[in-house]
Amino acid sequence: MAPRVLIVEDEENVAYVIRTALRLAGFATTETPSGRDALHLASDADPPDLIILDVQLPDLNGFEVCKRLRFDAVTTPIIFLTAADSVDDRVRGLTIGGDDYLTKPFSVEELVARVHVILHRTGRAPESQVFVCGDLELDDTAHVVTQGGREVSLSPTEYKLLRFLLRNAGRALSRNQILDHVWDYDFDGESTVVETYISMLRKKVDSSPPTLIRTIRGFGYRLDGT
Ligand code: CA
């Protein structure tokens, strides 16, 4: 299910730009130009995952909408939009319970990025089930690994190992960390099993340059690339 964003904005062209960008980024959207309407939509039985809230609205201003929602214990994250580039407004927006703030004119890329960050921070973003690194792709939903578009056959342990490396791409992982996460039980320090499996994985998915799996001597491994 795509996260749903409620856009509260009375300027139709701005609402249009936000709606288009969010839908392209895979979000579902609902919209209203009215602050009062937003109060109902936000405390609905099927509430949005995030609210983009314009401050200057014709009926009830955005700050008031936010205050009332927080008073009613609605904790949905809120990003304020305003034309006023004042520190006062920014502080006000955040102290009454807003999560972030964008000043018009803003770039939609920036807005979409903030939406991602806030949904992630508040634990409302669905965890990505597809991991990509270089020409390697692991689709955890379909349980399929492909390289350069061709399917690679991995044993269950190789698959778990690769998934762990991909989830932590760019991060150095110690042999013990890998043991804990991939094997789920204590090997009493026999970490040569990690080396064995890394070596098998390298043969299957990392045999030609540019290679992705780096050995960190005396420590463990790191998956490089994006
Ligand atoms: Ca407005």
mmCIF file of C-alpha atoms and ligand atoms in Angstrom:
data_model
loop_
_atom_site.group_PDB
_atom_site.id
_atom_site.type_symbol
_atom_site.label_atom_id
_atom_site.label_comp_id
_atom_site.label_asym_id
_atom_site.label_seq_id
_atom_site.Cartn_x
_atom_site.Cartn_y
_atom_site.Cartn_z
ATOM 1 C CA MET A 1 0.000 0.000 0.000
ATOM 2 C CA ALA A 2 1.372 3.399 -1.006
ATOM 3 C CA PRO A 3 1.614 5.913 1.846
ATOM 4 C CA ARG A 4 -1.145 8.515 1.552
ATOM 5 C CA VAL A 5 -0.448 12.224 1.721
ATOM 6 C CA LEU A 6 -3.135 14.796 2.404
ATOM 7 C CA ILE A 7 -2.404 18.052 0.553
ATOM 8 C CA VAL A 8 -4.068 21.093 2.107
ATOM 9 C CA GLU A 9 -3.489 23.949 -0.307
ATOM 10 C CA ASP A 10 -5.883 26.540 -1.740
ATOM 11 C CA GLU A 11 -3.699 27.555 -4.689
ATOM 12 C CA GLU A 12 -4.694 25.101 -7.384
ATOM 13 C CA ASN A 13 -1.423 25.370 -9.357
ATOM 14 C CA VAL A 14 0.685 24.665 -6.264
ATOM 15 C CA ALA A 15 -1.565 21.765 -5.292
ATOM 16 C CA TYR A 16 -1.253 20.415 -8.823
ATOM 17 C CA VAL A 17 2.561 20.502 -8.770
ATOM 18 C CA ILE A 18 2.700 18.767 -5.369
ATOM 19 C CA ARG A 19 0.132 16.147 -6.345
ATOM 20 C CA THR A 20 1.956 15.334 -9.582
ATOM 21 C CA ALA A 21 5.363 15.033 -7.917
ATOM 22 C CA LEU A 22 4.084 12.868 -5.077
ATOM 23 C CA ARG A 23 2.185 10.538 -7.389
ATOM 24 C CA LEU A 24 5.253 10.152 -9.575
ATOM 25 C CA ALA A 25 7.185 9.258 -6.428
ATOM 26 C CA GLY A 26 4.663 6.506 -5.702
ATOM 27 C CA PHE A 27 2.453 8.156 -3.087
ATOM 28 C CA ALA A 28 -1.305 8.258 -3.016
ATOM 29 C CA THR A 29 -2.765 11.718 -2.459
ATOM 30 C CA THR A 30 -5.945 13.382 -1.286
ATOM 31 C CA GLU A 31 -6.528 17.100 -1.456
ATOM 32 C CA THR A 32 -8.517 19.925 -0.006
ATOM 33 C CA PRO A 33 -8.269 23.713 -0.244
ATOM 34 C CA SER A 34 -9.934 24.108 3.152
ATOM 35 C CA GLY A 35 -8.476 24.035 6.671
ATOM 36 C CA ARG A 36 -11.780 22.951 8.178
ATOM 37 C CA ASP A 37 -12.100 20.147 5.689
ATOM 38 C CA ALA A 38 -8.523 19.105 6.537
ATOM 39 C CA LEU A 39 -9.517 18.651 10.188
ATOM 40 C CA HIS A 40 -12.145 16.124 9.153
ATOM 41 C CA LEU A 41 -9.966 14.330 6.616
ATOM 42 C CA ALA A 42 -7.053 14.054 9.061
ATOM 43 C CA SER A 43 -9.128 12.525 11.840
ATOM 44 C CA ASP A 44 -11.062 10.300 9.470
ATOM 45 C CA ALA A 45 -11.381 6.564 10.036
ATOM 46 C CA ASP A 46 -8.854 6.123 7.239
ATOM 47 C CA PRO A 47 -6.378 8.928 8.027
ATOM 48 C CA PRO A 48 -3.470 10.023 5.824
ATOM 49 C CA ASP A 49 0.135 9.068 6.645
ATOM 50 C CA LEU A 50 1.365 12.635 6.281
ATOM 51 C CA ILE A 51 -0.137 16.095 5.824
ATOM 52 C CA ILE A 52 1.278 18.904 3.685
ATOM 53 C CA LEU A 53 -0.328 21.957 5.167
ATOM 54 C CA ASP A 54 -0.337 25.416 3.657
ATOM 55 C CA VAL A 55 -0.318 28.126 6.329
ATOM 56 C CA GLN A 56 -2.310 30.762 4.418
ATOM 57 C CA LEU A 57 -5.697 29.172 3.871
ATOM 58 C CA PRO A 58 -8.965 31.047 3.269
ATOM 59 C CA ASP A 59 -10.932 29.642 6.205
ATOM 60 C CA LEU A 60 -8.725 28.327 8.996
ATOM 61 C CA ASN A 61 -5.009 28.938 8.831
ATOM 62 C CA GLY A 62 -2.534 26.051 8.821
ATOM 63 C CA PHE A 63 -1.155 26.757 12.287
ATOM 64 C CA GLU A 64 -4.666 26.611 13.723
ATOM 65 C CA VAL A 65 -5.375 23.363 11.863
ATOM 66 C CA CYS A 66 -2.195 21.842 13.295
ATOM 67 C CA LYS A 67 -2.964 23.027 16.839
ATOM 68 C CA ARG A 68 -6.449 21.548 16.743
ATOM 69 C CA LEU A 69 -5.206 18.250 15.362
ATOM 70 C CA ARG A 70 -2.519 17.925 18.027
ATOM 71 C CA PHE A 71 -5.079 18.893 20.678
ATOM 72 C CA ASP A 72 -7.220 16.012 19.422
ATOM 73 C CA ALA A 73 -4.177 13.728 19.704
ATOM 74 C CA VAL A 74 -3.792 13.313 15.940
ATOM 75 C CA THR A 75 -0.061 12.606 15.553
ATOM 76 C CA THR A 76 0.116 12.458 11.735
ATOM 77 C CA PRO A 77 3.335 14.187 10.616
ATOM 78 C CA ILE A 78 2.818 17.678 9.204
ATOM 79 C CA ILE A 79 4.949 19.667 6.759
ATOM 80 C CA PHE A 80 4.018 23.349 6.652
ATOM 81 C CA LEU A 81 4.115 25.422 3.478
ATOM 82 C CA THR A 82 4.200 29.142 3.668
ATOM 83 C CA ALA A 83 5.033 32.178 1.611
ATOM 84 C CA ALA A 84 6.433 33.956 4.630
ATOM 85 C CA ASP A 85 10.133 33.473 5.016
ATOM 86 C CA SER A 86 10.261 34.396 8.655
ATOM 87 C CA VAL A 87 12.057 32.684 11.488
ATOM 88 C CA ASP A 88 9.062 33.426 13.704
ATOM 89 C CA ASP A 89 6.755 31.401 11.494
ATOM 90 C CA ARG A 90 9.208 28.567 11.293
ATOM 91 C CA VAL A 91 9.584 28.393 15.051
ATOM 92 C CA ARG A 92 5.861 28.744 15.537
ATOM 93 C CA GLY A 93 5.126 25.957 13.085
ATOM 94 C CA LEU A 94 7.507 23.582 14.790
ATOM 95 C CA THR A 95 6.558 24.446 18.362
ATOM 96 C CA ILE A 96 2.863 23.829 17.794
ATOM 97 C CA GLY A 97 3.574 20.340 16.542
ATOM 98 C CA GLY A 98 4.672 20.574 12.912
ATOM 99 C CA ASP A 99 7.405 18.218 11.775
ATOM 100 C CA ASP A 100 8.964 20.307 9.039
ATOM 101 C CA TYR A 101 8.602 23.515 7.142
ATOM 102 C CA LEU A 102 9.102 24.641 3.540
ATOM 103 C CA THR A 103 9.065 28.203 2.310
ATOM 104 C CA LYS A 104 7.446 29.011 -1.020
ATOM 105 C CA PRO A 105 8.712 28.866 -3.658
ATOM 106 C CA PHE A 106 10.222 25.459 -2.919
ATOM 107 C CA SER A 107 11.483 22.755 -5.226
ATOM 108 C CA VAL A 108 9.210 19.724 -5.472
ATOM 109 C CA GLU A 109 12.264 17.462 -5.304
ATOM 110 C CA GLU A 110 13.016 18.991 -1.924
ATOM 111 C CA LEU A 111 9.444 18.461 -0.811
ATOM 112 C CA VAL A 112 9.399 14.827 -1.925
ATOM 113 C CA ALA A 113 12.740 14.250 -0.175
ATOM 114 C CA ARG A 114 11.383 15.717 3.076
ATOM 115 C CA VAL A 115 8.256 13.569 2.811
ATOM 116 C CA HIS A 116 10.469 10.479 2.508
ATOM 117 C CA VAL A 117 12.643 11.504 5.444
ATOM 118 C CA ILE A 118 9.704 12.221 7.734
ATOM 119 C CA LEU A 119 7.806 9.067 6.844
ATOM 120 C CA HIS A 120 10.969 7.114 7.474
ATOM 121 C CA ARG A 121 11.664 8.864 10.777
ATOM 122 C CA THR A 122 8.141 8.285 12.004
ATOM 123 C CA GLY A 123 8.173 4.664 10.909
ATOM 124 C CA ARG A 124 5.347 5.098 8.410
ATOM 125 C CA ALA A 125 7.339 4.314 5.271
ATOM 126 C CA PRO A 126 7.015 0.791 3.952
ATOM 127 C CA GLU A 127 10.409 -0.840 3.958
ATOM 128 C CA SER A 128 11.807 -1.233 0.484
ATOM 129 C CA GLN A 129 11.845 -4.845 -0.612
ATOM 130 C CA VAL A 130 14.138 -4.346 -3.587
ATOM 131 C CA PHE A 131 17.853 -3.842 -3.054
ATOM 132 C CA VAL A 132 20.088 -2.704 -5.874
ATOM 133 C CA CYS A 133 23.861 -2.495 -6.007
ATOM 134 C CA GLY A 134 25.706 -2.074 -9.282
ATOM 135 C CA ASP A 135 24.181 -4.532 -11.734
ATOM 136 C CA LEU A 136 22.950 -6.696 -8.883
ATOM 137 C CA GLU A 137 19.325 -6.667 -7.773
ATOM 138 C CA LEU A 138 17.638 -8.577 -4.980
ATOM 139 C CA ASP A 139 13.850 -8.549 -4.903
ATOM 140 C CA ASP A 140 12.876 -9.773 -1.469
ATOM 141 C CA THR A 141 9.176 -9.946 -2.282
ATOM 142 C CA ALA A 142 9.705 -12.300 -5.213
ATOM 143 C CA HIS A 143 12.794 -13.827 -3.550
ATOM 144 C CA VAL A 144 14.761 -13.398 -6.758
ATOM 145 C CA VAL A 145 18.320 -12.240 -7.381
ATOM 146 C CA THR A 146 19.329 -10.963 -10.813
ATOM 147 C CA GLN A 147 22.576 -9.705 -12.195
ATOM 148 C CA GLY A 148 22.526 -7.630 -15.350
ATOM 149 C CA GLY A 149 18.919 -8.786 -15.726
ATOM 150 C CA ARG A 150 19.790 -12.505 -15.556
ATOM 151 C CA GLU A 151 18.544 -14.582 -12.662
ATOM 152 C CA VAL A 152 21.212 -15.945 -10.295
ATOM 153 C CA SER A 153 20.568 -19.114 -8.327
ATOM 154 C CA LEU A 154 21.640 -18.868 -4.684
ATOM 155 C CA SER A 155 21.345 -21.249 -1.737
ATOM 156 C CA PRO A 156 19.168 -20.001 1.159
ATOM 157 C CA THR A 157 22.247 -19.043 3.201
ATOM 158 C CA GLU A 158 23.908 -17.278 0.275
ATOM 159 C CA TYR A 159 20.678 -15.387 -0.271
ATOM 160 C CA LYS A 160 20.494 -14.285 3.372
ATOM 161 C CA LEU A 161 24.126 -13.240 3.300
ATOM 162 C CA LEU A 162 23.688 -11.201 0.138
ATOM 163 C CA ARG A 163 20.528 -9.591 1.505
ATOM 164 C CA PHE A 164 22.350 -8.598 4.692
ATOM 165 C CA LEU A 165 25.226 -7.090 2.694
ATOM 166 C CA LEU A 166 22.819 -5.212 0.412
ATOM 167 C CA ARG A 167 20.751 -3.851 3.290
ATOM 168 C CA ASN A 168 23.960 -2.464 4.749
ATOM 169 C CA ALA A 169 25.644 -1.372 1.520
ATOM 170 C CA GLY A 170 28.508 1.025 2.192
ATOM 171 C CA ARG A 171 28.789 -0.069 5.824
ATOM 172 C CA ALA A 172 31.654 -2.144 7.208
ATOM 173 C CA LEU A 173 30.279 -5.342 8.748
ATOM 174 C CA SER A 174 32.293 -7.439 11.159
ATOM 175 C CA ARG A 175 32.388 -11.213 10.766
ATOM 176 C CA ASN A 176 30.509 -11.530 14.045
ATOM 177 C CA GLN A 177 27.763 -9.157 12.916
ATOM 178 C CA ILE A 178 27.368 -11.221 9.779
ATOM 179 C CA LEU A 179 27.293 -14.448 11.780
ATOM 180 C CA ASP A 180 24.635 -13.063 14.123
ATOM 181 C CA HIS A 181 22.378 -11.824 11.363
ATOM 182 C CA VAL A 182 22.756 -14.509 8.762
ATOM 183 C CA TRP A 183 23.175 -17.649 10.847
ATOM 184 C CA ASP A 184 21.017 -16.677 13.826
ATOM 185 C CA TYR A 185 23.046 -18.693 16.307
ATOM 186 C CA ASP A 186 26.425 -18.646 17.979
ATOM 187 C CA PHE A 187 29.258 -20.331 16.156
ATOM 188 C CA ASP A 188 31.644 -20.030 19.123
ATOM 189 C CA GLY A 189 34.006 -17.851 17.173
ATOM 190 C CA GLU A 190 34.187 -20.128 14.144
ATOM 191 C CA SER A 191 33.903 -17.281 11.706
ATOM 192 C CA THR A 192 35.565 -19.170 8.866
ATOM 193 C CA VAL A 193 32.029 -20.075 7.805
ATOM 194 C CA VAL A 194 31.559 -16.422 6.846
ATOM 195 C CA GLU A 195 34.693 -16.479 4.713
ATOM 196 C CA THR A 196 33.541 -19.683 3.047
ATOM 197 C CA TYR A 197 30.165 -18.234 2.167
ATOM 198 C CA ILE A 198 31.583 -14.889 1.048
ATOM 199 C CA SER A 199 33.878 -16.799 -1.270
ATOM 200 C CA MET A 200 30.953 -18.795 -2.712
ATOM 201 C CA LEU A 201 28.940 -15.618 -3.144
ATOM 202 C CA ARG A 202 31.846 -13.936 -4.912
ATOM 203 C CA LYS A 203 32.057 -16.794 -7.389
ATOM 204 C CA LYS A 204 28.360 -16.462 -8.169
ATOM 205 C CA VAL A 205 27.765 -12.725 -8.274
ATOM 206 C CA ASP A 206 31.063 -10.885 -7.923
ATOM 207 C CA SER A 207 33.616 -12.619 -10.097
ATOM 208 C CA SER A 208 34.341 -9.856 -12.585
ATOM 209 C CA PRO A 209 35.416 -6.247 -12.017
ATOM 210 C CA PRO A 210 34.220 -3.844 -10.832
ATOM 211 C CA THR A 211 33.778 -6.041 -7.767
ATOM 212 C CA LEU A 212 31.323 -5.091 -5.048
ATOM 213 C CA ILE A 213 32.358 -7.079 -1.996
ATOM 214 C CA ARG A 214 35.419 -5.672 -0.234
ATOM 215 C CA THR A 215 37.423 -7.540 2.395
ATOM 216 C CA ILE A 216 38.353 -5.423 5.381
ATOM 217 C CA ARG A 217 41.404 -7.171 6.745
ATOM 218 C CA GLY A 218 41.105 -8.357 10.334
ATOM 219 C CA PHE A 219 37.510 -7.172 10.539
ATOM 220 C CA GLY A 220 35.005 -8.257 7.956
ATOM 221 C CA TYR A 221 33.386 -7.090 4.718
ATOM 222 C CA ARG A 222 31.749 -4.179 3.029
ATOM 223 C CA LEU A 223 29.541 -4.042 -0.041
ATOM 224 C CA ASP A 224 30.463 -1.069 -2.222
ATOM 225 C CA GLY A 225 28.713 0.649 -5.083
ATOM 226 C CA THR A 226 25.224 2.070 -5.367
HETATM 227 CA CA CA B 1 -2.494 29.587 0.421
#
